[in-house]
Coordinates of C-alpha atoms in Angstrom, one line a residue:
M1309 CA 0.0 0.0 0.0
T1310 CA 1.0 3.6 -0.6
G1311 CA 1.5 5.9 2.2
R1312 CA -1.9 7.5 1.6
R1313 CA -3.9 4.1 1.5
T1314 CA -1.9 3.1 4.8
A1315 CA -3.1 6.1 6.5
F1316 CA -6.8 5.4 5.5
A1317 CA -6.5 1.9 6.5
V1318 CA -4.9 3.1 10.0
T1319 CA -7.8 5.5 10.2
G1320 CA -10.3 2.8 9.7
A1321 CA -8.8 0.5 12.2
L1322 CA -8.6 3.2 14.8
A1323 CA -12.2 4.2 14.2
A1324 CA -13.3 0.5 14.5
R1325 CA -11.6 0.0 17.8
A1326 CA -13.0 3.2 19.2
G1327 CA -16.4 1.9 18.2
L1328 CA -15.8 -1.5 19.7
A1329 CA -14.9 0.2 23.0
G1330 CA -18.1 2.1 23.0
A1331 CA -20.0 -1.1 22.0
A1332 CA -18.5 -3.0 24.9
A1333 CA -19.7 -0.2 27.2
L1334 CA -23.0 -0.3 25.9
T1335 CA -23.3 -4.0 25.9
A1336 CA -23.2 -4.1 29.7
R1337 CA -26.1 -1.7 30.1
P1338 CA -29.7 -2.4 29.7
A1339 CA -29.8 -0.5 26.5
G1340 CA -27.4 -3.1 24.9
A1341 CA -29.7 -6.0 25.8
R1342 CA -31.5 -6.0 22.5
W1343 CA -28.2 -6.4 20.7
R1344 CA -27.2 -9.6 22.7
R1345 CA -27.4 -12.8 20.9
T1346 CA -26.3 -16.5 21.4
N1347 CA -24.0 -17.7 18.4
Y1348 CA -23.7 -21.0 16.8
A1349 CA -21.6 -22.3 19.7
G1350 CA -24.1 -21.3 22.5
R1351 CA -21.8 -18.4 23.5
P1352 CA -23.2 -14.9 24.2
V1353 CA -22.2 -12.2 21.8
S1354 CA -23.0 -8.7 20.9
L1355 CA -24.3 -7.5 17.6
L1356 CA -22.9 -4.0 18.4
G1357 CA -19.7 -5.0 16.5
G1358 CA -21.7 -4.4 13.4
P1359 CA -22.8 -0.7 13.8
A1360 CA -19.1 -0.2 14.8
L1361 CA -17.8 -1.6 11.9
A1362 CA -20.4 0.0 9.6
V1363 CA -19.6 3.5 10.9
A1364 CA -15.8 3.2 10.7
A1365 CA -15.8 1.5 7.3
T1366 CA -18.3 3.9 5.7
A1367 CA -16.5 7.0 7.1
S1368 CA -13.0 5.8 6.1
A1369 CA -14.2 4.7 2.7
A1370 CA -15.9 8.1 2.0
L1371 CA -12.8 9.8 3.1
G1372 CA -10.5 7.7 0.9
A1373 CA -12.6 7.2 -2.2
P1374 CA -11.8 9.2 -5.4
V1375 CA -13.9 12.3 -5.7
G1376 CA -16.5 10.8 -8.0
Q1377 CA -17.2 8.0 -5.6
R1378 CA -17.2 9.7 -2.3
A1379 CA -21.1 10.4 -2.2
A1380 CA -21.8 6.9 -3.4
A1381 CA -19.6 5.4 -0.7
A1382 CA -21.3 7.5 2.0
V1383 CA -24.9 6.5 0.7
V1384 CA -24.4 2.7 0.3
G1385 CA -22.4 2.3 3.5
T1386 CA -24.8 4.3 5.5
V1387 CA -28.1 2.8 4.1
A1388 CA -26.8 -0.7 4.1
G1389 CA -25.6 -0.2 7.7
V1390 CA -29.0 1.4 8.9
V1391 CA -31.4 -1.1 7.2
G1392 CA -29.0 -4.0 8.2
G1393 CA -29.3 -2.8 11.9
Y1394 CA -33.1 -2.7 11.6
D1395 CA -33.2 -6.2 10.4
D1396 CA -30.8 -7.3 13.3
L1397 CA -33.3 -6.0 15.8
A1398 CA -36.8 -6.4 14.0
G1399 CA -35.7 -9.6 12.4
A1400 CA -35.2 -11.2 15.8
R1401 CA -39.0 -10.9 16.6
P1402 CA -40.8 -14.3 17.0
E1403 CA -43.1 -13.5 14.1
Q1404 CA -40.2 -13.0 11.8
A1405 CA -38.5 -16.3 12.6
R1406 CA -39.4 -18.0 9.3
D1407 CA -38.9 -14.8 7.2
K1408 CA -35.2 -15.9 6.3
G1409 CA -33.7 -16.0 2.7
L1410 CA -35.3 -15.0 -0.5
A1411 CA -37.9 -17.6 -0.2
G1412 CA -38.9 -16.4 3.3
H1413 CA -39.2 -12.9 2.3
L1414 CA -41.4 -13.8 -0.7
A1415 CA -43.6 -16.0 1.5
A1416 CA -44.0 -13.2 3.9
L1417 CA -45.2 -10.8 1.1
R1418 CA -47.6 -13.4 -0.2
A1419 CA -49.1 -13.7 3.3
G1420 CA -49.5 -9.8 3.4
R1421 CA -46.5 -9.1 5.5
V1422 CA -43.4 -7.1 5.0
S1423 CA -40.6 -8.9 6.6
A1424 CA -37.6 -6.9 8.1
G1425 CA -35.4 -8.6 5.5
A1426 CA -37.6 -7.4 2.6
V1427 CA -37.2 -3.8 4.1
K1428 CA -33.5 -4.2 4.0
V1429 CA -33.3 -5.7 0.5
A1430 CA -35.4 -2.8 -0.7
G1431 CA -33.3 -0.1 1.1
I1432 CA -30.0 -1.6 -0.1
G1433 CA -31.3 -2.0 -3.7
A1434 CA -32.4 1.8 -3.7
A1435 CA -29.0 2.8 -2.3
A1436 CA -27.2 0.7 -4.9
A1437 CA -29.3 2.4 -7.7
V1438 CA -28.4 5.7 -6.3
A1439 CA -24.8 4.9 -6.2
A1440 CA -25.0 3.8 -9.9
V1441 CA -26.5 7.3 -10.8
L1442 CA -23.8 9.0 -8.9
T1443 CA -21.0 7.1 -10.5
R1444 CA -22.5 6.8 -13.9
R1445 CA -20.1 6.6 -17.1
G1446 CA -21.0 8.2 -20.3
S1447 CA -24.5 8.2 -21.8
G1448 CA -27.0 6.1 -23.7
R1449 CA -27.1 2.3 -23.8
S1450 CA -23.7 1.9 -22.4
A1451 CA -24.5 4.0 -19.3
V1452 CA -27.6 1.9 -18.7
V1453 CA -25.5 -1.4 -19.0
D1454 CA -23.0 0.0 -16.5
G1455 CA -25.8 1.1 -14.2
V1456 CA -27.1 -2.3 -14.0
L1457 CA -23.8 -3.8 -13.3
A1458 CA -23.2 -1.3 -10.6
T1459 CA -26.4 -1.8 -8.9
G1460 CA -26.1 -5.6 -9.1
L1461 CA -22.6 -5.5 -7.7
V1462 CA -23.4 -3.2 -4.6
A1463 CA -26.6 -4.9 -3.7
G1464 CA -25.4 -8.5 -4.4
T1465 CA -22.1 -8.2 -2.7
A1466 CA -23.8 -6.7 0.3
N1467 CA -26.0 -9.7 0.6
L1468 CA -23.2 -12.2 -0.1
V1469 CA -21.0 -11.0 2.7
N1470 CA -24.0 -11.1 5.0
L1471 CA -24.5 -14.7 3.9
L1472 CA -21.0 -15.5 5.0
D1473 CA -21.5 -14.3 8.5
L1474 CA -22.5 -17.6 10.0
R1475 CA -19.1 -18.4 11.8
P1476 CA -16.8 -16.0 13.7
G1477 CA -14.5 -14.2 11.3
R1478 CA -15.7 -15.9 8.1
A1479 CA -17.3 -12.6 6.5
G1480 CA -14.5 -10.5 7.8
K1481 CA -11.8 -12.7 6.2
A1482 CA -13.5 -12.9 3.0
A1483 CA -13.8 -9.0 3.0
V1484 CA -10.1 -8.6 3.8
L1485 CA -9.2 -10.9 0.8
V1486 CA -11.4 -8.9 -1.5
A1487 CA -10.4 -5.5 -0.2
A1488 CA -6.6 -6.4 -0.3
S1489 CA -7.0 -7.9 -3.9
T1490 CA -8.6 -4.5 -5.1
L1491 CA -6.4 -2.0 -3.4
G1492 CA -4.5 -1.3 -6.6
G1493 CA -5.6 1.1 -9.4
P1494 CA -7.2 4.5 -9.1
G1495 CA -10.1 3.4 -7.1
G1496 CA -8.3 1.3 -4.5
S1497 CA -8.3 4.1 -1.9
L1498 CA -11.9 3.5 -1.5
V1499 CA -11.4 0.1 0.3
A1500 CA -8.2 0.9 2.3
G1501 CA -10.3 2.3 5.2
P1502 CA -12.9 -0.6 5.2
L1503 CA -9.8 -3.0 5.1
G1504 CA -8.4 -1.5 8.2
A1505 CA -11.8 -1.3 9.8
T1506 CA -12.4 -5.0 9.1
L1507 CA -8.9 -5.9 10.6
G1508 CA -9.7 -3.8 13.7
V1509 CA -12.9 -5.7 14.4
L1510 CA -11.7 -9.2 13.3
P1511 CA -9.9 -10.1 16.7
A1512 CA -13.2 -9.5 18.6
D1513 CA -15.3 -11.3 16.0
L1514 CA -12.9 -14.4 16.0
G1515 CA -12.8 -14.2 19.8
E1516 CA -16.7 -14.5 19.8
R1517 CA -17.2 -11.3 21.7
V1518 CA -19.1 -9.6 18.8
M1519 CA -20.8 -10.7 15.5
L1520 CA -21.0 -8.3 12.4
G1521 CA -24.6 -9.2 12.0
D1522 CA -26.5 -7.5 9.1
A1523 CA -25.4 -4.0 10.0
G1524 CA -21.8 -4.8 9.8
A1525 CA -21.8 -7.4 6.9
N1526 CA -24.2 -5.4 4.7
A1527 CA -22.4 -2.1 5.1
L1528 CA -19.1 -3.7 4.4
G1529 CA -20.2 -5.7 1.5
A1530 CA -21.9 -2.7 -0.2
L1531 CA -18.7 -0.8 0.1
L1532 CA -16.8 -3.7 -1.6
G1533 CA -19.4 -3.9 -4.3
L1534 CA -18.9 -0.3 -5.1
R1535 CA -15.2 -0.9 -5.5
L1536 CA -15.8 -3.8 -7.7
A1537 CA -18.3 -1.6 -9.7
G1538 CA -15.4 0.7 -10.3
I1539 CA -13.3 -1.8 -12.1
E1540 CA -12.6 -0.4 -15.7
A1541 CA -13.2 -3.5 -17.7
R1542 CA -17.0 -4.2 -18.3
G1543 CA -16.4 -7.8 -19.1
T1544 CA -14.7 -8.4 -15.5
R1545 CA -17.5 -6.5 -13.8
A1546 CA -20.1 -8.7 -15.7
A1547 CA -18.1 -11.8 -14.7
L1548 CA -18.1 -10.8 -11.1
L1549 CA -21.8 -10.0 -10.9
A1550 CA -22.5 -13.5 -12.5
T1551 CA -20.4 -15.1 -9.8
V1552 CA -21.9 -13.1 -7.0
T1553 CA -25.4 -14.0 -8.4
A1554 CA -24.7 -17.7 -8.7
L1555 CA -23.2 -17.9 -5.1
T1556 CA -26.2 -16.0 -3.8
L1557 CA -28.7 -18.5 -5.7
A1558 CA -26.7 -21.5 -4.7
S1559 CA -27.0 -20.3 -1.0
E1560 CA -30.7 -21.1 -1.2
K1561 CA -30.0 -24.9 -1.8
V1562 CA -26.5 -25.4 -0.5
S1563 CA -24.9 -24.9 3.0
F1564 CA -21.8 -22.7 2.6
T1565 CA -20.7 -24.1 6.0
R1566 CA -21.0 -27.7 4.8
V1567 CA -19.0 -26.9 1.5
I1568 CA -16.2 -25.0 3.5
E1569 CA -15.9 -27.7 6.1
S1570 CA -15.5 -30.4 3.3
T1571 CA -13.0 -28.5 1.3
P1572 CA -9.2 -28.6 2.3
G1573 CA -7.8 -25.1 2.4
L1574 CA -11.1 -23.4 2.9
R1575 CA -11.6 -25.4 6.0
E1576 CA -8.3 -24.4 7.4
L1577 CA -8.8 -20.7 6.5
D1578 CA -12.1 -20.6 7.9
R1579 CA -10.9 -22.0 11.3
L1580 CA -7.8 -19.9 11.4
G1581 CA -7.8 -17.7 14.7
R1582 CA -11.1 -19.2 15.9
R1583 CA -11.7 -20.3 19.4
G1584 CA -11.8 -23.9 20.1
A1585 CA -15.1 -25.8 20.7

């Protein structure tokens, strides 16, 4: 990383650590009770790591992004974090227990209910479309195609990172790999801050003190998607969107955890740094 991008990464990490300190203080108070959850291993965790990451990643992304992408970074990070936080809280209500995944959201709509997840999907989709307009290239049919790709990448990556947040550190590790691989080029400074913020939260996530939840995972994923949407080659963007879409559809039928646990390399990476059973 260049000195400038290193500075943004450090800023993101420091902001995330400060946010975690505030989250820890709030978790111990009555106001933090609604953010408490029990994770897959039966251990108590706080979802307040998500808002801490969302704020740090969004602020540092908007600070580091190229001029033409700053407003878009602020929009997608903020909206994805807010509606993700809403889903973290409202989605925990008993009546929303079955409203999970695309099939669950559609079933709720057919029953005349709007699930918290559907609100989140609509909010992130709208923010992604706004970001596509804010970062549009050229005009005419070409601009429409680029806009569709940008909207799909922002919304799709936000959802995909959230789908990975099923084990400690899994979503964070994936985000670190994507951010690190896209640091180069004119738009790389956009993900320097989110990279640092993710690394700042990762020890607490791996230590099972916090979870990213929808607020953290959706905001982080939306910012990564915005970076992918800034890649110059349209063919690369189209291939990335196809991959994100395929993985999302596969998640409705296949367990990511089962695939990871049965795949050497992925299994070891997934377990790296995690607490023992």
